[in-house]
Short mmCIF file of C-alpha atoms in Angstrom, two decimals:
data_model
loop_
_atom_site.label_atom_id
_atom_site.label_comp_id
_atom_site.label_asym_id
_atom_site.label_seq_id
_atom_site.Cartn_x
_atom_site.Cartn_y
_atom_site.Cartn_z
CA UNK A 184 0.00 0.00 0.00
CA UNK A 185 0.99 3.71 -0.10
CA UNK A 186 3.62 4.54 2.48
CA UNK A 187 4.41 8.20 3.68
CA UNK A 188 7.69 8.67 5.50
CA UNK A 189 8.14 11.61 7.38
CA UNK A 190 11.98 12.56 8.55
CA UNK A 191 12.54 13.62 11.19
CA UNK A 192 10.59 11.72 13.74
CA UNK A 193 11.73 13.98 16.28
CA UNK A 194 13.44 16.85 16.87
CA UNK A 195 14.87 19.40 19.36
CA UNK A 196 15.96 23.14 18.64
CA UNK A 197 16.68 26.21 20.44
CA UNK A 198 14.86 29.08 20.26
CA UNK A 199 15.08 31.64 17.04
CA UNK A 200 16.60 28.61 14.93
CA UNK A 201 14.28 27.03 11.92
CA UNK A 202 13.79 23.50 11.38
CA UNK A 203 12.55 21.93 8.45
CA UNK A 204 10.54 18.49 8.39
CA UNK A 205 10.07 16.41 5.02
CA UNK A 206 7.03 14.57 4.35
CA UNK A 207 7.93 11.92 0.96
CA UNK A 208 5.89 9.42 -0.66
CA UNK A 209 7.82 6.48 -1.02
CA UNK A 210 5.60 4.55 -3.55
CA UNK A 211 3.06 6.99 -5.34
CA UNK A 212 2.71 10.61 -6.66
CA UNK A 213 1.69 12.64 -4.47
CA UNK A 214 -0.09 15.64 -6.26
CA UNK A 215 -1.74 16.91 -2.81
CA UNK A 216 0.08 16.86 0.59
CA UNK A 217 -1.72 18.35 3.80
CA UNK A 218 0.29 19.46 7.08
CA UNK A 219 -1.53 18.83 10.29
CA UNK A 220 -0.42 20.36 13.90
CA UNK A 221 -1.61 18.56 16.92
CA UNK A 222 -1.89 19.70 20.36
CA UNK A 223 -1.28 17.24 23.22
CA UNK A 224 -4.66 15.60 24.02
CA UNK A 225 -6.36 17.30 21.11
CA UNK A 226 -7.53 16.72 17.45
CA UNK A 227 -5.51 17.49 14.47
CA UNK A 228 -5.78 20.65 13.35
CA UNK A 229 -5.16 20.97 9.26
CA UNK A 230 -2.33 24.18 9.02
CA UNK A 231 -1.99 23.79 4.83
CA UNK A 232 -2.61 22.03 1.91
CA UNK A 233 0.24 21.90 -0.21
CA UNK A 234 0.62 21.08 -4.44
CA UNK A 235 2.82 20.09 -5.94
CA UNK A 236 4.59 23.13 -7.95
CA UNK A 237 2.15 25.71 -6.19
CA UNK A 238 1.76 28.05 -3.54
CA UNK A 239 0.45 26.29 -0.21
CA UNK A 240 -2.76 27.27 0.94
CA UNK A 241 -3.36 27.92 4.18
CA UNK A 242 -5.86 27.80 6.57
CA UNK A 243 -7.33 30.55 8.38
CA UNK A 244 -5.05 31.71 11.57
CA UNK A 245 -1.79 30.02 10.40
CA UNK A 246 1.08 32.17 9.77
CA UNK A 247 1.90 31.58 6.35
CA UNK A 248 5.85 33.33 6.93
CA UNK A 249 6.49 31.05 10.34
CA UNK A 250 5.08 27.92 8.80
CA UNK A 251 6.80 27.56 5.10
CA UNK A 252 5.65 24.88 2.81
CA UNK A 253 7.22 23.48 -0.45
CA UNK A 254 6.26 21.18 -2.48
CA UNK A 255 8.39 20.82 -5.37
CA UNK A 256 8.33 17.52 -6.65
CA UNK A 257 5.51 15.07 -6.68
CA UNK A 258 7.01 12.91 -4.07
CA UNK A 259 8.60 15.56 -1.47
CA UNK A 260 6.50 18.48 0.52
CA UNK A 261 8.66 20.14 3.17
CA UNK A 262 7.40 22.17 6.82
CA UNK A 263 9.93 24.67 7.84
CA UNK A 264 8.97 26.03 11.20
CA UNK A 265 11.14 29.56 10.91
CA UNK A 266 12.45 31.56 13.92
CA UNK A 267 11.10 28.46 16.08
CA UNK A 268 9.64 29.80 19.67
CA UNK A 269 8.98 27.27 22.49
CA UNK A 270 4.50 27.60 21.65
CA UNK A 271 5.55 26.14 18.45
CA UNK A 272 6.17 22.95 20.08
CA UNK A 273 4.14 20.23 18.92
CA UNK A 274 3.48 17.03 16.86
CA UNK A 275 3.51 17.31 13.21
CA UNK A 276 1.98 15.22 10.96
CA UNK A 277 1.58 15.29 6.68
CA UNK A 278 -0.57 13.13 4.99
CA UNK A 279 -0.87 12.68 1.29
CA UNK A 280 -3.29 11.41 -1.82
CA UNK A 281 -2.21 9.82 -4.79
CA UNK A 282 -2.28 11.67 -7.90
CA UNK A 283 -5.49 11.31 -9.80
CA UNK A 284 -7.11 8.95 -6.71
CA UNK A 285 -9.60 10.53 -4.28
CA UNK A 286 -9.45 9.79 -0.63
CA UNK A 287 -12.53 8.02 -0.84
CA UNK A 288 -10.26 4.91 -2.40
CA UNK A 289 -7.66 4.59 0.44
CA UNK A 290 -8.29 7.23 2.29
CA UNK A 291 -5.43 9.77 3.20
CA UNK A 292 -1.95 8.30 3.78
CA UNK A 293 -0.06 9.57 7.28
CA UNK A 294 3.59 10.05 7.66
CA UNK A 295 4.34 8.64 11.36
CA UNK A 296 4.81 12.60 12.83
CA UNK A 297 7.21 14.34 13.72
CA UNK A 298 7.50 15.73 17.69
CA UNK A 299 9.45 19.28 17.56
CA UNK A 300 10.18 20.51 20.91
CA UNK A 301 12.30 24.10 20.95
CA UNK A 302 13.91 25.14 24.04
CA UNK B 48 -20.15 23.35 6.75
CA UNK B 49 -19.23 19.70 6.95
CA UNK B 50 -18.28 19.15 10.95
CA UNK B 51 -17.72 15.38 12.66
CA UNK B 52 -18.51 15.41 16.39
CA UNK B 53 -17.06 12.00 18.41
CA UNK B 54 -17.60 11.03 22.15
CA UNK B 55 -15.47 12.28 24.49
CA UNK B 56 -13.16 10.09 26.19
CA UNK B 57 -11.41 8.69 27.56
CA UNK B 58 -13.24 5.52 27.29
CA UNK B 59 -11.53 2.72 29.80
CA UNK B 60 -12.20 -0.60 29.40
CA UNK B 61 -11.49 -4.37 30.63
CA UNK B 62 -9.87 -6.60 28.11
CA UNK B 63 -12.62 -8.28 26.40
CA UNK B 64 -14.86 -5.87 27.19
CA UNK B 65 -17.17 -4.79 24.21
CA UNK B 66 -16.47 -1.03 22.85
CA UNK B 67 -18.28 1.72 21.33
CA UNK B 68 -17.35 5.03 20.22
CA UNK B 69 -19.76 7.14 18.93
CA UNK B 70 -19.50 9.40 15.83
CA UNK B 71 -22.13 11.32 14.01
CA UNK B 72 -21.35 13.99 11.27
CA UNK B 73 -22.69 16.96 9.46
CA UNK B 74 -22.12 16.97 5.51
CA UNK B 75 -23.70 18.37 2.28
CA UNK B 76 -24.16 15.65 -0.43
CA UNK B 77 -22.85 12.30 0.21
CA UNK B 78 -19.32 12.19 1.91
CA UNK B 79 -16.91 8.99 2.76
CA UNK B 80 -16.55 8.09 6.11
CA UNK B 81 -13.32 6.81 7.73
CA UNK B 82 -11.71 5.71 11.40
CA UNK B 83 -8.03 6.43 11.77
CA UNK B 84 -6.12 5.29 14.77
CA UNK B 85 -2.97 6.50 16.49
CA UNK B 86 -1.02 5.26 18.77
CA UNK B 87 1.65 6.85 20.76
CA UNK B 88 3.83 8.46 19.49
CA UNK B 89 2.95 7.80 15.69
CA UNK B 90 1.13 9.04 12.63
CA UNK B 91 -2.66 8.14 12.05
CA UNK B 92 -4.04 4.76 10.72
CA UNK B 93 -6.33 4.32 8.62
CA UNK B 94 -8.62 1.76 10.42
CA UNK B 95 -11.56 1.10 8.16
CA UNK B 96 -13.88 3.20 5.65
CA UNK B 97 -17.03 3.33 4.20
CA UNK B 98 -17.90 5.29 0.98
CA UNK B 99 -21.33 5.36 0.81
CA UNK B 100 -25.03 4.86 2.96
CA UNK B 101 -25.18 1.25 4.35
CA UNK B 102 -21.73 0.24 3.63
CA UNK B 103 -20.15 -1.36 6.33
CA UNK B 104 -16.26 -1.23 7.19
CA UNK B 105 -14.60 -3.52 8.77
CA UNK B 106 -10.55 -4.36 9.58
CA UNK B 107 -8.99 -6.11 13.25
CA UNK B 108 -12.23 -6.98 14.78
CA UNK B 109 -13.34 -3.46 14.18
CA UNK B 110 -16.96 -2.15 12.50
CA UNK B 111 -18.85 0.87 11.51
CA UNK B 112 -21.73 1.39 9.37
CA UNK B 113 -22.50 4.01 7.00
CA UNK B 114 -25.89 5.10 8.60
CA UNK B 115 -27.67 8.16 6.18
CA UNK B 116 -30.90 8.14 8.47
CA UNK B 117 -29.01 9.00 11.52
CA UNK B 118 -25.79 10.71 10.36
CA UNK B 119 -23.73 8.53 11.77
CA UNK B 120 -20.94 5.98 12.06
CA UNK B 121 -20.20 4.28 15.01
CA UNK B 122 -17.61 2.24 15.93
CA UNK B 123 -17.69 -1.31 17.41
CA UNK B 124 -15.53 -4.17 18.53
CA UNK B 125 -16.78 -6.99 20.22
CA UNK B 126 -13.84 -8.08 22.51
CA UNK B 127 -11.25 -5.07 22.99
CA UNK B 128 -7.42 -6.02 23.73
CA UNK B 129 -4.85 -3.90 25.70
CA UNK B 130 -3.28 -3.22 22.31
CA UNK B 131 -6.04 -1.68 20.94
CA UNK B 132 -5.28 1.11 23.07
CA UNK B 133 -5.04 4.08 21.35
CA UNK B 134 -6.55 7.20 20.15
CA UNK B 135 -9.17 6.85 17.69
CA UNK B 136 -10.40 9.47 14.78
CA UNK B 137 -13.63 9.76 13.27
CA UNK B 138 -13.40 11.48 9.68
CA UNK B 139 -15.09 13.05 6.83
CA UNK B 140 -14.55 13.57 3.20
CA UNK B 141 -16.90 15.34 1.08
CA UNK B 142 -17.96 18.53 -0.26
CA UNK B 143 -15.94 20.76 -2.79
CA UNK B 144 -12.74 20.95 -0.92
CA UNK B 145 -10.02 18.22 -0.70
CA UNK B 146 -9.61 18.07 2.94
CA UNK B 147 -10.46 15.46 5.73
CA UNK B 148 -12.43 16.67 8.65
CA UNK B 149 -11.69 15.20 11.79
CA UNK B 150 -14.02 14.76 15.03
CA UNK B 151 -11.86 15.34 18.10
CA UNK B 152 -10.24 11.69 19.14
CA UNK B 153 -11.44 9.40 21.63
CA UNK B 154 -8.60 7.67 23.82
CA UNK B 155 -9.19 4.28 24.57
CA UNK B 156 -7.30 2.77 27.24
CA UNK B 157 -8.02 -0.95 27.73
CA UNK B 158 -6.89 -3.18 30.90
CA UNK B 159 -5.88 -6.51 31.45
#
């Protein structure tokens, strides 16, 4: 089946660095790749939807110059969490859909996460 | 606009003890229903799905039906196991947009 692998799985920075997280699809094109922030105890909250070789759009309260997305190939988005502050610790997650296949056929595909912590 | 509302947990139960999680939703049209689960420390799972009224999904033990007349899609296991212990998230596809709507996760913790 379709496999998302999201690198790295966890990750600590100090404050006022930027990290950058990469979400690939190991085994399909991924034409649409969505970045998710979760809060300890609490849903997932969608932050973007990404395309591959356009703009990332982003949902309503997310700061689209903190949270950078690229997704320049069919098979790589990346999260770059710029000027990193200790509330922008969290667990990250991207999903992704196969080119041309709606989620209604496997559903979305989830990288494992990623758990950024900045001190 | 489309919206998925889930019981509040956490729901803790004996091993073999049967489970239910509820999970109605709020759509336009006709969306696709799925359960993901997580479990610490990892990315979502896609449990089971159903794509349209009456359908029934099934995977591990695990059920929900498609139910149109009461917006709604449950989820059911017979005889739980302490590694079924997890988070679990209703979601919804449908509408114009490509995104998944989640309901808020239900932790289930079960005991031996």
């Amino acid at each position: 089946g379709a496999v998302v692998s999201q690198h790295p799985s966890w990750v600590i920075c100090k404050s006022g660095t930027s990290v950058k997280i990469e979400c690939r699809s190991l085994d399909f094109q991924a034409t649409t790749m969505f970045w998710y922030r979760q809060f300890p105890k609490q849903s997932l909250m969608l932050m973007a939807t990404s395309n591959e070789g356009s703009k990332a759009t982003y949902e309503q309260g997310v700061e689209k110059d903190k949270f950078l997305i690229n997704h320049a190939s069919l098979t790589l988005s990346t999260l770059t969490v710029t000027s990193a502050h200790p509330e922008d610790s969290s667990f990250y997650i991207c999903s992704a859909i196969a080119g041309g296949r709606g989620p209604g056929v496997d559903g979305y595909t989830f990288g494992s996460g990623t758990r950024l912590t900045v001190v | 606009g489309n919206s998925v509302t889930q019981m509040e947990g956490p729901v803790t139960l004996s091993e073999e003890a049967f489970l239910t999680i509820n999970c109605t939703y709020t759509a336009t049209g006709y969306p696709s229903l799925f359960w993901y689960v997580q479990y610490p420390g990892e990315g979502l799972q896609l449990l089971l799905k159903a794509t349209k009224a009456d359908d029934k999904g099934s995977n591990k033990g695990f059920e929900a039906t498609y139910r149109k007349e009461t917006t709604s899609f449950h989820l059911e296991k017979g005889s739980v196991q302490v590694s079924d212990s997890a988070v679990y998230f209703c979601a919804l596809f449908g509408g114009a947009t490509n995104k998944l709507i989640f309901g808020t996760g239900t932790l289930l913790a079960v005991q031996p």
